[in-house]
Structures are given as C-alpha cells and as structure tokens.
Amino acid sequence: MKRNSFKDKAQRDLGHKTHGRAPADQGPTQRQLRAGELVRHALVEILREEDIHDDALQGVSITVTEVRCSPDLRHATVFVEPLGAGLGGVTISKAQIGPAVAALNTHSKFLRGILGRHIDMKFTPDLRFLHDESFNEAARIDALFMRPDIARDLRHEDETDED
C-alpha cells in the first residue's frame, strides 16, 4: 500500500532529492558525460583507422564533435561535422553532409561492433548519427555581430557601461 504523505509532496515541491529519476530539466550526469567522452574518443579512432566502404564517405573526413548518452547508457547520439566546416566562415549545407550522415547511420551496427572492442563498458550503446548544427549557428551569429547596425548598437552599449 502506497501512501502519498504531505511531507513527500512538500519535499518534491521544494526541490529536495527523492529517489528515482532526476527531473528532465537537469543536465546529463557525470556518468553520462564520462561515457559520452569515452565513446567519442573511441569513435574518432575507429573513423580514422577503419575503412568503411560507402561512396558517400569516400574522401570525406568526419569530425565527431559530441556524443550524448541516454541515462541508461544504451543509446548514444553522435554529432558529426565534416572536417574543416565552420572554420573561416565555411558553412556546409544539409545537402552536402546529408549523404555522409545517412551512410554513417547505415553502417552504425558495424561501427557499434568495432566500438564494443575499443571501450570497456557493460553495454555498447546503439549509435545514431546527426549533423552538428552548432558550427553553422555560430557562423550565423558572428555574421549578425558584424552587421554595421548591430555593431553600432554594441559600441553604444559599451560606451554607456563605462560611464
């Protein structure tokens, strides 16, 4: 028999820790972050050393920018970017990176098998590859800051802060 006491409800309302899963608004745990970095480093080595026979991946160097693991560490979302994208104002369209990401997702079970031999985890996570949009977004924001009208407003705010 489960009782819902006033004390339990009050603790939840005040943000006190209760047993069970953490609220969704909190970030990843240290365990998830450590596992993500372990998988990222291993995938970098695998993509550097292994030959994946797919036309979409021929001549394309892939950078693994981030790996986010699920709370149970059984699933990993791998964010990838072509090498050199986002540098010097270079932006890559989804049409250019799309086939490479699709090829990585096609070969995800093959990569998972190799990953299992490179990492020491209880379970090897299922891999899902996505294009990392953060470099394109950073380039867009930099372009906004370079616009003359916005740069003028930023200079004006800096001058009033000094007074």
Short mmCIF file of C-alpha atoms in Angstrom, two decimals:
data_model
loop_
_atom_site.label_atom_id
_atom_site.label_comp_id
_atom_site.label_asym_id
_atom_site.label_seq_id
_atom_site.Cartn_x
_atom_site.Cartn_y
_atom_site.Cartn_z
CA MET A 1 0.00 0.00 0.00
CA LYS A 2 1.49 3.32 -1.12
CA ARG A 3 0.73 6.46 0.83
CA ASN A 4 1.18 9.97 -0.52
CA SER A 5 2.07 11.97 2.51
CA PHE A 6 2.19 15.72 2.82
CA LYS A 7 5.91 15.54 3.66
CA ASP A 8 6.74 13.73 0.37
CA LYS A 9 4.83 16.31 -1.66
CA ALA A 10 6.45 19.20 0.22
CA GLN A 11 9.93 17.78 -0.42
CA ARG A 12 9.21 17.46 -4.12
CA ASP A 13 7.85 20.99 -4.28
CA LEU A 14 10.93 22.39 -2.55
CA GLY A 15 13.22 20.61 -4.97
CA HIS A 16 14.59 18.10 -2.46
CA LYS A 17 16.02 14.97 -3.94
CA THR A 18 13.75 11.98 -3.95
CA HIS A 19 14.52 8.50 -5.13
CA GLY A 20 14.09 7.73 -8.80
CA ARG A 21 14.97 9.62 -11.93
CA ALA A 22 16.14 13.22 -11.91
CA PRO A 23 13.85 15.85 -13.42
CA ALA A 24 14.17 16.32 -17.17
CA ASP A 25 15.29 19.95 -16.80
CA GLN A 26 18.60 18.90 -15.26
CA GLY A 27 21.57 18.25 -17.50
CA PRO A 28 23.42 14.99 -18.03
CA THR A 29 25.03 13.24 -15.10
CA GLN A 30 28.79 12.84 -14.65
CA ARG A 31 28.38 9.21 -15.64
CA GLN A 32 26.69 10.16 -18.93
CA LEU A 33 29.35 12.77 -19.67
CA ARG A 34 32.21 10.34 -18.97
CA ALA A 35 30.62 7.63 -21.11
CA GLY A 36 29.99 10.13 -23.93
CA GLU A 37 33.63 11.22 -23.96
CA LEU A 38 34.81 7.60 -23.88
CA VAL A 39 32.62 6.77 -26.88
CA ARG A 40 33.66 9.95 -28.71
CA HIS A 41 37.38 9.23 -28.36
CA ALA A 42 36.89 5.63 -29.47
CA LEU A 43 34.78 6.66 -32.49
CA VAL A 44 37.42 9.17 -33.57
CA GLU A 45 39.99 6.39 -33.63
CA ILE A 46 37.63 4.00 -35.40
CA LEU A 47 36.73 6.51 -38.13
CA ARG A 48 40.41 7.33 -38.58
CA GLU A 49 41.59 3.72 -38.84
CA GLU A 50 38.72 1.72 -40.34
CA ASP A 51 37.74 1.62 -43.99
CA ILE A 52 34.00 1.99 -44.39
CA HIS A 53 33.10 1.03 -47.93
CA ASP A 54 30.47 3.58 -48.89
CA ASP A 55 30.58 6.06 -51.77
CA ALA A 56 29.13 8.84 -49.59
CA LEU A 57 32.06 8.55 -47.17
CA GLN A 58 34.85 8.37 -49.75
CA GLY A 59 37.12 11.41 -49.45
CA VAL A 60 35.15 12.85 -46.53
CA SER A 61 36.88 13.32 -43.18
CA ILE A 62 34.37 13.26 -40.37
CA THR A 63 34.86 15.09 -37.08
CA VAL A 64 32.99 13.72 -34.06
CA THR A 65 32.12 16.84 -32.10
CA GLU A 66 30.00 15.42 -29.27
CA VAL A 67 28.39 12.22 -28.03
CA ARG A 68 25.34 12.34 -25.78
CA CYS A 69 24.43 9.16 -23.95
CA SER A 70 21.00 8.23 -22.63
CA PRO A 71 20.65 7.86 -18.84
CA ASP A 72 20.90 4.06 -19.10
CA LEU A 73 23.94 4.37 -21.46
CA ARG A 74 22.34 2.04 -24.02
CA HIS A 75 21.85 4.71 -26.69
CA ALA A 76 24.25 7.37 -27.92
CA THR A 77 23.60 10.30 -30.22
CA VAL A 78 26.77 11.14 -32.12
CA PHE A 79 27.09 14.67 -33.53
CA VAL A 80 29.37 14.84 -36.57
CA GLU A 81 30.71 17.55 -38.84
CA PRO A 82 32.88 17.38 -41.97
CA LEU A 83 36.48 18.26 -41.23
CA GLY A 84 37.12 21.99 -41.53
CA ALA A 85 33.48 23.06 -41.64
CA GLY A 86 32.71 26.15 -39.62
CA LEU A 87 36.28 27.48 -39.96
CA GLY A 88 36.89 30.68 -41.87
CA GLY A 89 33.20 31.22 -42.49
CA VAL A 90 32.81 27.93 -44.37
CA THR A 91 29.30 26.59 -43.98
CA ILE A 92 28.20 23.18 -45.15
CA SER A 93 24.64 22.68 -46.34
CA LYS A 94 22.49 19.76 -45.26
CA ALA A 95 22.51 18.54 -48.86
CA GLN A 96 26.30 18.16 -48.69
CA ILE A 97 26.52 16.47 -45.28
CA GLY A 98 23.23 14.56 -45.51
CA PRO A 99 24.55 11.61 -47.55
CA ALA A 100 27.55 11.17 -45.24
CA VAL A 101 25.36 11.17 -42.11
CA ALA A 102 22.95 8.74 -43.78
CA ALA A 103 25.88 6.45 -44.63
CA LEU A 104 27.12 6.57 -41.04
CA ASN A 105 23.63 5.65 -39.81
CA THR A 106 23.53 2.80 -42.33
CA HIS A 107 26.82 1.44 -41.01
CA SER A 108 26.03 2.15 -37.33
CA LYS A 109 25.77 -1.55 -36.41
CA PHE A 110 29.18 -2.21 -37.99
CA LEU A 111 30.64 0.75 -36.08
CA ARG A 112 28.96 -0.43 -32.88
CA GLY A 113 30.61 -3.84 -33.23
CA ILE A 114 34.05 -2.28 -33.56
CA LEU A 115 33.26 0.17 -30.75
CA GLY A 116 32.50 -2.73 -28.40
CA ARG A 117 36.08 -3.93 -28.80
CA HIS A 118 37.52 -0.45 -28.10
CA ILE A 119 35.63 0.54 -24.96
CA ASP A 120 35.19 -1.11 -21.59
CA MET A 121 31.51 -0.65 -20.79
CA LYS A 122 28.87 -3.11 -19.67
CA PHE A 123 26.79 -2.39 -22.78
CA THR A 124 27.91 -0.99 -26.09
CA PRO A 125 25.45 1.80 -26.92
CA ASP A 126 23.37 1.88 -30.09
CA LEU A 127 24.67 4.71 -32.27
CA ARG A 128 22.62 7.37 -34.01
CA PHE A 129 24.47 9.97 -36.07
CA LEU A 130 23.27 13.56 -36.51
CA HIS A 131 24.79 16.60 -38.19
CA ASP A 132 26.12 19.11 -35.66
CA GLU A 133 24.39 22.40 -36.42
CA SER A 134 26.29 24.39 -33.78
CA PHE A 135 29.06 25.49 -36.17
CA ASN A 136 26.58 26.87 -38.71
CA GLU A 137 24.68 28.61 -35.91
CA ALA A 138 27.90 30.16 -34.54
CA ALA A 139 28.80 31.42 -38.03
CA ARG A 140 25.31 32.93 -38.37
CA ILE A 141 25.64 34.75 -35.03
CA ASP A 142 29.12 36.02 -35.94
CA ALA A 143 27.71 37.38 -39.20
CA LEU A 144 24.99 39.15 -37.21
CA PHE A 145 27.56 40.79 -34.92
CA MET A 146 29.48 42.03 -37.96
CA ARG A 147 26.46 43.85 -39.41
CA PRO A 148 27.08 47.61 -39.17
CA ASP A 149 23.78 48.43 -37.43
CA ILE A 150 24.28 45.79 -34.74
CA ALA A 151 27.99 46.64 -34.27
CA ARG A 152 26.96 50.31 -33.78
CA ASP A 153 24.43 49.31 -31.10
CA LEU A 154 27.00 47.16 -29.32
CA ARG A 155 29.55 50.01 -29.32
CA HIS A 156 26.90 52.35 -27.94
CA GLU A 157 26.08 49.95 -25.06
CA ASP A 158 29.79 49.52 -24.23
CA GLU A 159 30.29 53.30 -24.01
CA THR A 160 27.35 53.75 -21.62
CA ASP A 161 28.58 50.90 -19.40
CA GLU A 162 31.95 52.68 -18.91
CA ASP A 163 30.30 55.86 -17.61
#
